[in-house]
Every structure is written in structure tokens, then in C-alpha cells.
Amino acid sequence: MKFPEGFLWGGATAANQFEGAWDVDGKGPSCMDMATNGNHHTPRQITPELDPDKLYPCHDGVDFYHHYKEDIALLAEMGFTCFRFSINWPRIFPTGFEDEPNEAGLEFYDRVLDELERHGIEPLITLSHYEMPFAIAQRQNGWASRETIDLYVKYATAVMRRYRGRCRKWLTFNEINAAMMPIGTYMSLGILTGDPDLRHQPDDPQLRYQALHHQFIASALAVKAGHEIDPENKMGCMIAYMLAYPLTPNPADVELARERNQYRNYYCSDVQVRGEYPYFARRMWAEEGVALDIAPDDLEILKEGTVDFYTHSYYQSQCASVDASQETSGNLLGGAKNPYLKETAWEWPIDPTGLRIMLNQVYERYQIPIMVVENGLGCRDEVNPDGTIDDDYRIEYLREHIEAMGEAIADGVEVWGYTPWGCIDLVSNADGEMAKRYGFVYVDKHDDGTGTMARSKKKSFHWYKKVIETNGADLA
Ligand code: BGP
């Protein structure tokens, strides 16, 4: 297996799950700061007022804010050439409505970038990873309001100006297609419906697709601004790729899988890569009872703000079946169980070949460079009495996915790099728990909020170091 010269090897994190220090140095509360902990069976609750009797895992995260030097040194020790992280919007604009950015917040990322530069690690920055200042949700219902576009552009511009020349790869929104599902309503769009259940928000496509339209406009304006601020900036989209297979060769299943792939995966990336709504949008809107309010200049803005590269997360595939009894809601994306695949303890099907398939699908459609910016196995880790952690299951998962990505590259797909998720353990997103870990580095923090935050290397740490050293040649 040979990876291209200069292939970027790294890992990925998100501010709200990682940084902690939620109210330090002038930071305002973000939407996810108002979400309680949960687990696989108990959804996180959105509490517009903080409840002193509840636990808010994002408040402390794993305290990257105070451990960044040590953490980046660990990434460097593994040989990282790229680190994907997000900037915490309310650290820069505490409510979103200020005219001037919070200098102390900007200085934190100066320090992070200093450390990365010292170690020769290239940053890849997500401007908004499931987060916005909570005040925007409260005052104008997040992305439901068109006014949020200006607040985002102000923030994105301030950040891209400040770090001009220090970061050359930017992603406008994490998993922008989360808005295609009810779970995206609060998590991605900052809309307060009054229903506290983060995962099972009321299904209101009109509200979600209109808010998503505002995000598309904001993304296109940020892409344009990024190019103006520094012509060397590469601006990317980020899609949660939900690969759907037909459960059977019944043409009705095949058709359902086609539709799911189009709606869930390509509706958003067609807008961001091609600069226009896809041909199938009209029918989708009609079927979902959606009438978009599109302002006169919007379609031109979308055309002028197309991205330079495509990035995505990939964790699992799913099957589509017209037989309702086959469909389960076990994993986040739903779908029918695939009898050929094993599942994680959190019921996410494990499908490395799916990564090769989807990379080919995306490249065939767009012919622009791709980065796999999230992938990984979320599971429990046991600490041995001597403090070591033998996470062979994680090594196996990653090895098989790297192999599949290598095959896609051999197929001819242009892949720039690989940044597996949660390279240092962090708070899980959908469930808000610590028990579900992804890292090469273990963090001593637990679901009840206890723990020393001490970092230790898992077996996968040493394995990934060797993978990077040999540019993917040694995956053993
Ligand atoms: C993606 C998100 C991440 C992340 C990951 C794993 O959807 O972009 O923020 O957390 O999934 O999901 P979870 O943390 O729920 O296991």
C-alpha cells in the first residue's frame, strides 16, 4: 500500500467537545453548553436555563484549553502533519452580536497555532462545528433567522483575517447535512423548538431547509471572503456521508437507496461544490411540503462561493428497505441492519469497504480533492492495572479503513489526507458521554464528571505513529 507523497496524516477534534473552559477569558455560552450529558439510551436534554442538578459535559470537555501544549506535543510525537480543530465561535464573539471580537479568545488560538507551527503540523480549521453562541439561538432562533448570516460572516471574516497565512485550509460548517434530519434542528441549526430531547426533535422540514438555506448563503459568503483575504486559502465543505445500500435487489429497495443517497448526501454538497441546488431538489421539496424563501441575490451568491475541496466524515453505512419492519432506529442514521456487517457496541455498522465505495462516488461526481476528516471507532476502553490500554479493536477498525482509503487512492481518487475523529478522547457528541472513546490518547475523565484529566498513550498511539512514519506502508 502506497500513499501519495505529502499525504496528510492527523486527527480531528471539535471545540465544544474538547476545549472545556466554557466560561473562561470572556467566552459566552454556546448551544452545546446548554445540553446535558446522556448516553446511548438516554438522549441529551436541551435546557435553556442551566440546571444546577444536571451535568453539562461540554463545560469542562477534556480541558484542551489548559492542556494544549501537552496535547499538541503528543500529536507531534505520533508524527501528525495535520490537525483538524474548530474555533469556538462564542470564544470570539461571546453573544455573536458584539461589534469587536474578544481579544482573549483570539489569543488562545494564536497560542494553539504557535504550538502547531513549532511542531510542523498544518492546521485545518472548522469555523463552526455544531456550535454557535447560545444568545443567537435565544434571540433569533439560530439559523432560522436570515440575520444569522451576517453574524457568521462577521465572525468567519474576523478569524480568517487574524490567522491569515497561518492556516490555509478552512471548513465552513461541520456536517452541514445534519440539517437534513431532525437531530440537526438544535445541534446544527441552533433552533429552539421547546422540545428538550436533542436527538428526537420535532420533524419540521420547512424550518430546517430554510435554516439550511441560510447556512448555504453564509458558507458561500465565507468561501468568497476566505479567497479574498488570502488567495492561497483553500475552502472546503464538510458532509456526514451516510452511504445507503439497497437491502435486497428488489428494485424498490434500490430506488429507495438511490433517493437516500441523493437527499442525505448530495443535496448539500451539490450546492456547496457546484453552486446550485441539484435537479432533484424540486421534487424533494414538493414531497416534504417545503417552499423555500430565496432572496433575489441568493442564487448568484451560491455560484460565487463554491468550495475548493470536499471533506466528509465516514463512520458507517446503512441499508434501505421498503419493508418497514426491517428498518431499525438502532444507530443514529436509522436504516435496516446489514447481515454482512458487524456493529460497534453503539450499534454502528462497521463497513470499511463502504469508505472506498463512497470516495469513488464522490470523486466521480465532483472531481475535486477529498479529505477524510472524520472516521473512527467509538467504544469503551479498559485501563490495565499497569495503566496501559490494549485497544486492538480500534487498531483493527482503523487499519481496515486506511486500507480501503488506500484502495480508493489506487482507484484514482485524489485524497489529500486523513484525520480520524477524536484523536485525544473527548466528549461524544450525540450522547454527551465520555464512555464512548475514539482516541489514541486516553483522558482520565468519566461520565460522572470525575477524573484527573491526565493523558496516557493507548496501544493505538504507537501503532498510528508507525503508520505515519511509513506513510501508510506498515499497517500491521
Ligand atoms: C460526528 C461529529 C463529531 C463526532 C462524531 C462521532 O457526527 O462531527 O462531532 O462527535 O460524529 O459521534 P459521537 O461523538 O456521537 O460518537
mmCIF file of C-alpha atoms in Angstrom, residues 46-383:
data_model
loop_
_atom_site.group_PDB
_atom_site.id
_atom_site.type_symbol
_atom_site.label_atom_id
_atom_site.label_comp_id
_atom_site.label_asym_id
_atom_site.label_seq_id
_atom_site.Cartn_x
_atom_site.Cartn_y
_atom_site.Cartn_z
ATOM 1 C CA ILE A 46 -31.509 20.950 25.943
ATOM 2 C CA THR A 47 -32.015 23.225 28.960
ATOM 3 C CA PRO A 48 -32.362 26.909 28.014
ATOM 4 C CA GLU A 49 -31.586 27.698 31.688
ATOM 5 C CA LEU A 50 -28.693 25.800 33.278
ATOM 6 C CA ASP A 51 -29.960 23.365 35.899
ATOM 7 C CA PRO A 52 -27.554 23.085 38.875
ATOM 8 C CA ASP A 53 -28.657 19.477 39.418
ATOM 9 C CA LYS A 54 -27.620 18.379 35.940
ATOM 10 C CA LEU A 55 -24.282 17.634 34.342
ATOM 11 C CA TYR A 56 -23.032 19.574 31.325
ATOM 12 C CA PRO A 57 -20.102 17.615 29.901
ATOM 13 C CA CYS A 58 -19.037 20.303 27.409
ATOM 14 C CA HIS A 59 -18.333 22.791 30.196
ATOM 15 C CA ASP A 60 -15.078 21.017 31.024
ATOM 16 C CA GLY A 61 -14.678 18.940 27.850
ATOM 17 C CA VAL A 62 -11.255 17.405 28.365
ATOM 18 C CA ASP A 63 -9.757 20.812 29.069
ATOM 19 C CA PHE A 64 -7.668 21.224 25.917
ATOM 20 C CA TYR A 65 -7.804 24.920 26.824
ATOM 21 C CA HIS A 66 -5.261 24.315 29.564
ATOM 22 C CA HIS A 67 -3.594 21.178 28.120
ATOM 23 C CA TYR A 68 -2.985 22.353 24.545
ATOM 24 C CA LYS A 69 0.814 22.329 24.804
ATOM 25 C CA GLU A 70 0.959 18.809 26.174
ATOM 26 C CA ASP A 71 -1.713 17.629 23.730
ATOM 27 C CA ILE A 72 -0.059 19.061 20.644
ATOM 28 C CA ALA A 73 3.265 17.576 21.775
ATOM 29 C CA LEU A 74 1.541 14.161 21.875
ATOM 30 C CA LEU A 75 0.151 14.662 18.368
ATOM 31 C CA ALA A 76 3.644 15.647 17.217
ATOM 32 C CA GLU A 77 5.098 12.548 18.828
ATOM 33 C CA MET A 78 2.748 10.442 16.687
ATOM 34 C CA GLY A 79 4.106 12.329 13.668
ATOM 35 C CA PHE A 80 0.935 14.281 12.806
ATOM 36 C CA THR A 81 1.320 16.522 9.779
ATOM 37 C CA CYS A 82 -2.205 17.910 10.087
ATOM 38 C CA PHE A 83 -4.572 18.709 12.959
ATOM 39 C CA ARG A 84 -8.234 19.472 12.412
ATOM 40 C CA PHE A 85 -9.835 21.534 15.169
ATOM 41 C CA SER A 86 -12.641 24.044 15.353
ATOM 42 C CA ILE A 87 -12.744 27.567 16.638
ATOM 43 C CA ASN A 88 -15.268 28.211 19.345
ATOM 44 C CA TRP A 89 -17.474 30.979 17.956
ATOM 45 C CA PRO A 90 -18.623 32.324 21.382
ATOM 46 C CA ARG A 91 -14.973 32.486 22.489
ATOM 47 C CA ILE A 92 -14.504 35.095 19.742
ATOM 48 C CA PHE A 93 -17.955 36.745 19.828
ATOM 49 C CA PRO A 94 -19.468 35.806 23.216
ATOM 50 C CA THR A 95 -23.060 36.524 22.200
ATOM 51 C CA GLY A 96 -22.483 36.830 18.477
ATOM 52 C CA PHE A 97 -23.819 40.404 18.486
ATOM 53 C CA GLU A 98 -20.647 42.286 19.583
ATOM 54 C CA ASP A 99 -19.003 44.610 17.062
ATOM 55 C CA GLU A 100 -15.474 43.685 18.085
ATOM 56 C CA PRO A 101 -14.032 40.230 18.728
ATOM 57 C CA ASN A 102 -12.890 39.118 22.175
ATOM 58 C CA GLU A 103 -9.106 39.553 22.146
ATOM 59 C CA ALA A 104 -8.505 36.935 24.855
ATOM 60 C CA GLY A 105 -10.324 34.348 22.755
ATOM 61 C CA LEU A 106 -8.298 35.172 19.666
ATOM 62 C CA GLU A 107 -5.095 34.916 21.694
ATOM 63 C CA PHE A 108 -5.895 31.354 22.709
ATOM 64 C CA TYR A 109 -5.872 30.233 19.067
ATOM 65 C CA ASP A 110 -2.698 32.281 18.486
ATOM 66 C CA ARG A 111 -1.083 30.088 21.110
ATOM 67 C CA VAL A 112 -2.508 26.895 19.588
ATOM 68 C CA LEU A 113 -1.207 27.904 16.159
ATOM 69 C CA ASP A 114 2.203 28.764 17.671
ATOM 70 C CA GLU A 115 2.457 25.243 19.073
ATOM 71 C CA LEU A 116 1.363 23.638 15.811
ATOM 72 C CA GLU A 117 3.924 25.697 13.894
ATOM 73 C CA ARG A 118 6.661 24.754 16.331
ATOM 74 C CA HIS A 119 5.917 21.091 15.596
ATOM 75 C CA GLY A 120 5.403 21.486 11.850
ATOM 76 C CA ILE A 121 1.717 20.462 11.988
ATOM 77 C CA GLU A 122 -0.615 22.031 9.437
ATOM 78 C CA PRO A 123 -3.930 23.285 10.857
ATOM 79 C CA LEU A 124 -7.273 22.513 9.246
ATOM 80 C CA ILE A 125 -9.865 24.745 10.904
ATOM 81 C CA THR A 126 -13.615 24.194 11.065
ATOM 82 C CA LEU A 127 -15.302 27.562 11.544
ATOM 83 C CA SER A 128 -18.460 26.130 13.066
ATOM 84 C CA HIS A 129 -18.590 22.609 14.436
ATOM 85 C CA TYR A 130 -22.065 22.090 15.918
ATOM 86 C CA GLU A 131 -21.964 25.342 17.742
ATOM 87 C CA MET A 132 -22.902 28.969 17.822
ATOM 88 C CA PRO A 133 -23.291 31.489 20.646
ATOM 89 C CA PHE A 134 -26.385 30.447 22.582
ATOM 90 C CA ALA A 135 -27.573 34.074 22.542
ATOM 91 C CA ILE A 136 -28.216 33.737 18.795
ATOM 92 C CA ALA A 137 -30.450 30.735 19.455
ATOM 93 C CA GLN A 138 -32.285 32.619 22.177
ATOM 94 C CA ARG A 139 -32.723 35.955 20.457
ATOM 95 C CA GLN A 140 -33.421 34.893 16.871
ATOM 96 C CA ASN A 141 -33.761 31.107 16.809
ATOM 97 C CA GLY A 142 -30.352 30.429 15.304
ATOM 98 C CA TRP A 143 -30.213 29.737 11.602
ATOM 99 C CA ALA A 144 -33.989 30.035 11.266
ATOM 100 C CA SER A 145 -33.257 33.741 11.036
ATOM 101 C CA ARG A 146 -31.644 35.247 7.961
ATOM 102 C CA GLU A 147 -29.882 37.779 10.212
ATOM 103 C CA THR A 148 -27.640 34.986 11.461
ATOM 104 C CA ILE A 149 -25.846 35.022 8.096
ATOM 105 C CA ASP A 150 -24.266 38.420 8.877
ATOM 106 C CA LEU A 151 -23.267 37.344 12.380
ATOM 107 C CA TYR A 152 -21.498 34.283 10.988
ATOM 108 C CA VAL A 153 -19.771 36.186 8.198
ATOM 109 C CA LYS A 154 -18.549 38.783 10.708
ATOM 110 C CA TYR A 155 -17.115 36.004 12.867
ATOM 111 C CA ALA A 156 -15.616 33.982 9.988
ATOM 112 C CA THR A 157 -14.012 37.077 8.476
ATOM 113 C CA ALA A 158 -12.517 38.194 11.805
ATOM 114 C CA VAL A 159 -10.970 34.782 12.329
ATOM 115 C CA MET A 160 -9.657 34.324 8.788
ATOM 116 C CA ARG A 161 -8.095 37.815 8.895
ATOM 117 C CA ARG A 162 -6.466 37.208 12.256
ATOM 118 C CA TYR A 163 -4.900 33.875 11.243
ATOM 119 C CA ARG A 164 -4.146 34.867 7.651
ATOM 120 C CA GLY A 165 -1.145 32.943 6.365
ATOM 121 C CA ARG A 166 -1.112 30.675 9.426
ATOM 122 C CA CYS A 167 -3.974 28.448 8.295
ATOM 123 C CA ARG A 168 -4.649 27.718 4.638
ATOM 124 C CA LYS A 169 -7.419 25.115 4.871
ATOM 125 C CA TRP A 170 -10.838 26.065 6.253
ATOM 126 C CA LEU A 171 -14.168 24.248 6.536
ATOM 127 C CA THR A 172 -17.237 26.449 6.800
ATOM 128 C CA PHE A 173 -19.652 24.114 8.641
ATOM 129 C CA ASN A 174 -19.223 20.679 10.152
ATOM 130 C CA GLU A 175 -21.570 18.034 8.715
ATOM 131 C CA ILE A 176 -23.830 20.657 7.184
ATOM 132 C CA ASN A 177 -26.206 17.890 6.052
ATOM 133 C CA ALA A 178 -27.133 17.142 9.677
ATOM 134 C CA ALA A 179 -29.879 19.667 8.895
ATOM 135 C CA MET A 180 -31.479 17.011 6.681
ATOM 136 C CA MET A 181 -32.551 15.166 9.844
ATOM 137 C CA PRO A 182 -34.490 16.238 12.952
ATOM 138 C CA ILE A 183 -31.367 15.789 15.128
ATOM 139 C CA GLY A 184 -29.817 18.731 13.295
ATOM 140 C CA THR A 185 -32.532 21.135 14.439
ATOM 141 C CA TYR A 186 -30.736 22.325 17.571
ATOM 142 C CA MET A 187 -27.303 20.727 17.249
ATOM 143 C CA SER A 188 -26.550 22.152 13.826
ATOM 144 C CA LEU A 189 -29.085 24.941 13.331
ATOM 145 C CA GLY A 190 -29.467 26.348 16.844
ATOM 146 C CA ILE A 191 -33.260 26.285 16.632
ATOM 147 C CA LEU A 192 -35.158 26.094 19.929
ATOM 148 C CA THR A 193 -38.348 24.146 19.353
ATOM 149 C CA GLY A 194 -39.198 23.870 23.047
ATOM 150 C CA ASP A 195 -38.674 20.091 22.944
ATOM 151 C CA PRO A 196 -35.717 19.261 25.199
ATOM 152 C CA ASP A 197 -34.768 15.930 23.545
ATOM 153 C CA LEU A 198 -31.649 16.738 21.496
ATOM 154 C CA ARG A 199 -31.859 13.651 19.329
ATOM 155 C CA HIS A 200 -35.565 13.463 18.595
ATOM 156 C CA GLN A 201 -36.592 16.977 17.669
ATOM 157 C CA PRO A 202 -39.979 17.535 16.024
ATOM 158 C CA ASP A 203 -39.700 16.863 12.300
ATOM 159 C CA ASP A 204 -40.196 20.186 10.527
ATOM 160 C CA PRO A 205 -38.560 20.104 7.074
ATOM 161 C CA GLN A 206 -39.773 23.602 6.177
ATOM 162 C CA LEU A 207 -37.989 25.077 9.194
ATOM 163 C CA ARG A 208 -34.838 23.010 8.720
ATOM 164 C CA TYR A 209 -34.396 23.505 4.965
ATOM 165 C CA GLN A 210 -34.983 27.229 5.216
ATOM 166 C CA ALA A 211 -32.408 27.470 8.007
ATOM 167 C CA LEU A 212 -30.074 25.309 5.932
ATOM 168 C CA HIS A 213 -30.533 27.705 3.015
ATOM 169 C CA HIS A 214 -29.274 30.470 5.282
ATOM 170 C CA GLN A 215 -26.256 28.322 6.177
ATOM 171 C CA PHE A 216 -25.558 27.747 2.464
ATOM 172 C CA ILE A 217 -25.542 31.507 1.867
ATOM 173 C CA ALA A 218 -23.317 32.063 4.906
ATOM 174 C CA SER A 219 -20.963 29.321 3.740
ATOM 175 C CA ALA A 220 -20.739 30.772 0.212
ATOM 176 C CA LEU A 221 -20.035 34.256 1.598
ATOM 177 C CA ALA A 222 -17.336 32.849 3.891
ATOM 178 C CA VAL A 223 -15.753 30.983 0.970
ATOM 179 C CA LYS A 224 -15.668 34.205 -1.022
ATOM 180 C CA ALA A 225 -14.228 36.149 1.926
ATOM 181 C CA GLY A 226 -11.624 33.425 2.530
ATOM 182 C CA HIS A 227 -10.411 33.693 -1.063
ATOM 183 C CA GLU A 228 -10.275 37.486 -0.854
ATOM 184 C CA ILE A 229 -8.410 37.516 2.453
ATOM 185 C CA ASP A 230 -5.760 35.131 1.161
ATOM 186 C CA PRO A 231 -5.821 33.773 -2.399
ATOM 187 C CA GLU A 232 -3.906 30.766 -1.123
ATOM 188 C CA ASN A 233 -6.755 29.763 1.181
ATOM 189 C CA LYS A 234 -8.460 26.502 0.304
ATOM 190 C CA MET A 235 -12.071 26.463 1.419
ATOM 191 C CA GLY A 236 -13.927 23.197 1.990
ATOM 192 C CA CYS A 237 -17.350 21.760 2.693
ATOM 193 C CA MET A 238 -17.872 19.007 5.277
ATOM 194 C CA ILE A 239 -20.528 16.352 4.813
ATOM 195 C CA ALA A 240 -21.601 13.488 7.095
ATOM 196 C CA TYR A 241 -21.522 10.780 4.455
ATOM 197 C CA MET A 242 -24.376 8.350 5.026
ATOM 198 C CA LEU A 243 -23.842 5.622 2.482
ATOM 199 C CA ALA A 244 -27.058 3.718 1.732
ATOM 200 C CA TYR A 245 -27.197 0.262 0.128
ATOM 201 C CA PRO A 246 -30.392 -1.443 -1.013
ATOM 202 C CA LEU A 247 -31.159 -4.233 1.483
ATOM 203 C CA THR A 248 -32.196 -6.519 -1.403
ATOM 204 C CA PRO A 249 -32.067 -6.402 -5.213
ATOM 205 C CA ASN A 250 -35.774 -5.574 -5.180
ATOM 206 C CA PRO A 251 -35.834 -2.506 -7.461
ATOM 207 C CA ALA A 252 -37.988 -0.746 -4.867
ATOM 208 C CA ASP A 253 -35.129 -1.086 -2.342
ATOM 209 C CA VAL A 254 -32.600 0.020 -4.958
ATOM 210 C CA GLU A 255 -34.718 3.069 -5.700
ATOM 211 C CA LEU A 256 -35.066 3.918 -2.015
ATOM 212 C CA ALA A 257 -31.280 3.660 -1.576
ATOM 213 C CA ARG A 258 -30.751 5.956 -4.561
ATOM 214 C CA GLU A 259 -33.105 8.504 -3.094
ATOM 215 C CA ARG A 260 -31.475 8.374 0.351
ATOM 216 C CA ASN A 261 -28.025 8.833 -1.126
ATOM 217 C CA GLN A 262 -29.164 11.809 -3.136
ATOM 218 C CA TYR A 263 -31.175 13.534 -0.454
ATOM 219 C CA ARG A 264 -28.945 12.916 2.522
ATOM 220 C CA ASN A 265 -25.522 13.082 0.902
ATOM 221 C CA TYR A 266 -25.709 15.153 -2.268
ATOM 222 C CA TYR A 267 -28.323 17.827 -1.653
ATOM 223 C CA CYS A 268 -25.840 19.827 0.426
ATOM 224 C CA SER A 269 -22.605 19.089 -1.392
ATOM 225 C CA ASP A 270 -24.144 19.849 -4.794
ATOM 226 C CA VAL A 271 -24.962 23.330 -3.504
ATOM 227 C CA GLN A 272 -21.524 23.851 -1.982
ATOM 228 C CA VAL A 273 -19.426 22.276 -4.747
ATOM 229 C CA ARG A 274 -21.465 23.171 -7.844
ATOM 230 C CA GLY A 275 -23.044 26.365 -6.545
ATOM 231 C CA GLU A 276 -26.635 25.429 -7.255
ATOM 232 C CA TYR A 277 -29.468 23.325 -5.936
ATOM 233 C CA PRO A 278 -29.499 19.900 -7.605
ATOM 234 C CA TYR A 279 -32.031 18.818 -10.217
ATOM 235 C CA PHE A 280 -33.819 16.568 -7.708
ATOM 236 C CA ALA A 281 -34.371 19.337 -5.146
ATOM 237 C CA ARG A 282 -37.675 20.472 -6.601
ATOM 238 C CA ARG A 283 -39.262 17.068 -6.154
ATOM 239 C CA MET A 284 -37.765 16.636 -2.710
ATOM 240 C CA TRP A 285 -39.167 19.987 -1.559
ATOM 241 C CA ALA A 286 -42.577 19.154 -3.012
ATOM 242 C CA GLU A 287 -42.681 15.780 -1.284
ATOM 243 C CA GLU A 288 -41.647 17.272 2.029
ATOM 244 C CA GLY A 289 -44.001 20.235 1.718
ATOM 245 C CA VAL A 290 -41.183 22.779 1.627
ATOM 246 C CA ALA A 291 -41.346 26.205 -0.039
ATOM 247 C CA LEU A 292 -38.005 27.986 0.270
ATOM 248 C CA ASP A 293 -37.780 31.715 0.618
ATOM 249 C CA ILE A 294 -34.864 32.550 -1.677
ATOM 250 C CA ALA A 295 -33.793 36.213 -1.826
ATOM 251 C CA PRO A 296 -33.049 37.796 -5.236
ATOM 252 C CA ASP A 297 -29.225 37.608 -4.999
ATOM 253 C CA ASP A 298 -29.019 34.251 -3.263
ATOM 254 C CA LEU A 299 -28.521 32.055 -6.309
ATOM 255 C CA GLU A 300 -25.683 34.269 -7.513
ATOM 256 C CA ILE A 301 -24.046 34.182 -4.072
ATOM 257 C CA LEU A 302 -24.152 30.378 -4.144
ATOM 258 C CA LYS A 303 -22.487 30.382 -7.579
ATOM 259 C CA GLU A 304 -19.702 32.677 -6.404
ATOM 260 C CA GLY A 305 -18.964 30.746 -3.229
ATOM 261 C CA THR A 306 -18.141 27.230 -4.376
ATOM 262 C CA VAL A 307 -15.612 25.258 -2.358
ATOM 263 C CA ASP A 308 -12.131 24.122 -3.429
ATOM 264 C CA PHE A 309 -12.211 20.717 -1.799
ATOM 265 C CA TYR A 310 -14.652 18.211 -0.368
ATOM 266 C CA THR A 311 -14.338 16.775 3.129
ATOM 267 C CA HIS A 312 -16.502 14.327 4.980
ATOM 268 C CA SER A 313 -16.970 12.081 7.956
ATOM 269 C CA TYR A 314 -17.457 8.384 7.424
ATOM 270 C CA TYR A 315 -18.364 6.013 10.232
ATOM 271 C CA GLN A 316 -20.840 3.530 8.831
ATOM 272 C CA SER A 317 -23.155 2.525 6.035
ATOM 273 C CA GLN A 318 -26.810 1.570 6.277
ATOM 274 C CA CYS A 319 -29.341 -0.392 4.255
ATOM 275 C CA ALA A 320 -32.551 0.874 2.736
ATOM 276 C CA SER A 321 -35.625 -1.305 2.723
ATOM 277 C CA VAL A 322 -39.202 -0.620 1.693
ATOM 278 C CA ASP A 323 -40.222 -3.226 4.245
ATOM 279 C CA ALA A 324 -40.806 -1.042 7.300
ATOM 280 C CA SER A 325 -40.338 -3.980 9.674
ATOM 281 C CA GLN A 326 -36.672 -4.184 8.579
ATOM 282 C CA GLU A 327 -35.909 -0.586 9.453
ATOM 283 C CA THR A 328 -34.436 -0.082 12.907
ATOM 284 C CA SER A 329 -33.562 3.064 14.729
ATOM 285 C CA GLY A 330 -30.569 1.412 16.432
ATOM 286 C CA ASN A 331 -27.911 3.714 15.111
ATOM 287 C CA LEU A 332 -28.133 7.429 14.615
ATOM 288 C CA LEU A 333 -28.969 7.213 10.937
ATOM 289 C CA GLY A 334 -31.564 4.506 11.178
ATOM 290 C CA GLY A 335 -31.926 2.098 8.253
ATOM 291 C CA ALA A 336 -32.136 -1.678 8.027
ATOM 292 C CA LYS A 337 -29.488 -3.942 9.530
ATOM 293 C CA ASN A 338 -26.897 -5.253 7.088
ATOM 294 C CA PRO A 339 -26.496 -9.012 7.683
ATOM 295 C CA TYR A 340 -22.933 -8.919 6.343
ATOM 296 C CA LEU A 341 -21.605 -6.380 8.835
ATOM 297 C CA LYS A 342 -20.611 -6.409 12.485
ATOM 298 C CA GLU A 343 -21.633 -3.497 14.666
ATOM 299 C CA THR A 344 -19.970 -1.455 17.379
ATOM 300 C CA ALA A 345 -21.314 -1.538 20.940
ATOM 301 C CA TRP A 346 -23.208 1.625 19.978
ATOM 302 C CA GLU A 347 -24.830 -0.287 17.068
ATOM 303 C CA TRP A 348 -22.931 1.476 14.296
ATOM 304 C CA PRO A 349 -22.285 -0.978 11.437
ATOM 305 C CA ILE A 350 -18.566 -1.374 10.627
ATOM 306 C CA ASP A 351 -18.004 -1.158 6.891
ATOM 307 C CA PRO A 352 -14.502 -0.289 5.639
ATOM 308 C CA THR A 353 -15.343 -1.168 2.022
ATOM 309 C CA GLY A 354 -18.061 1.470 2.174
ATOM 310 C CA LEU A 355 -15.335 4.088 2.518
ATOM 311 C CA ARG A 356 -13.788 3.011 -0.792
ATOM 312 C CA ILE A 357 -17.220 2.982 -2.416
ATOM 313 C CA MET A 358 -18.197 6.447 -1.218
ATOM 314 C CA LEU A 359 -14.827 8.009 -2.071
ATOM 315 C CA ASN A 360 -15.284 6.767 -5.626
ATOM 316 C CA GLN A 361 -18.868 8.023 -5.747
ATOM 317 C CA VAL A 362 -17.921 11.498 -4.574
ATOM 318 C CA TYR A 363 -14.897 11.793 -6.857
ATOM 319 C CA GLU A 364 -16.835 10.567 -9.856
ATOM 320 C CA ARG A 365 -19.396 13.287 -9.220
ATOM 321 C CA TYR A 366 -17.141 16.268 -8.452
ATOM 322 C CA GLN A 367 -13.541 15.543 -9.477
ATOM 323 C CA ILE A 368 -12.141 17.755 -6.737
ATOM 324 C CA PRO A 369 -9.708 16.775 -3.952
ATOM 325 C CA ILE A 370 -11.190 14.996 -0.951
ATOM 326 C CA MET A 371 -10.137 14.732 2.680
ATOM 327 C CA VAL A 372 -11.448 12.125 5.089
ATOM 328 C CA VAL A 373 -11.704 14.400 8.114
ATOM 329 C CA GLU A 374 -13.571 12.041 10.462
ATOM 330 C CA ASN A 375 -13.584 8.287 10.899
ATOM 331 C CA GLY A 376 -13.066 6.078 13.901
ATOM 332 C CA LEU A 377 -14.371 3.618 16.437
ATOM 333 C CA GLY A 378 -16.228 4.916 19.467
ATOM 334 C CA CYS A 379 -16.112 2.363 22.262
ATOM 335 C CA ARG A 380 -15.248 1.676 25.903
ATOM 336 C CA ASP A 381 -11.580 1.268 26.836
ATOM 337 C CA GLU A 382 -10.377 -0.687 29.864
ATOM 338 C CA VAL A 383 -7.299 0.564 31.662
#
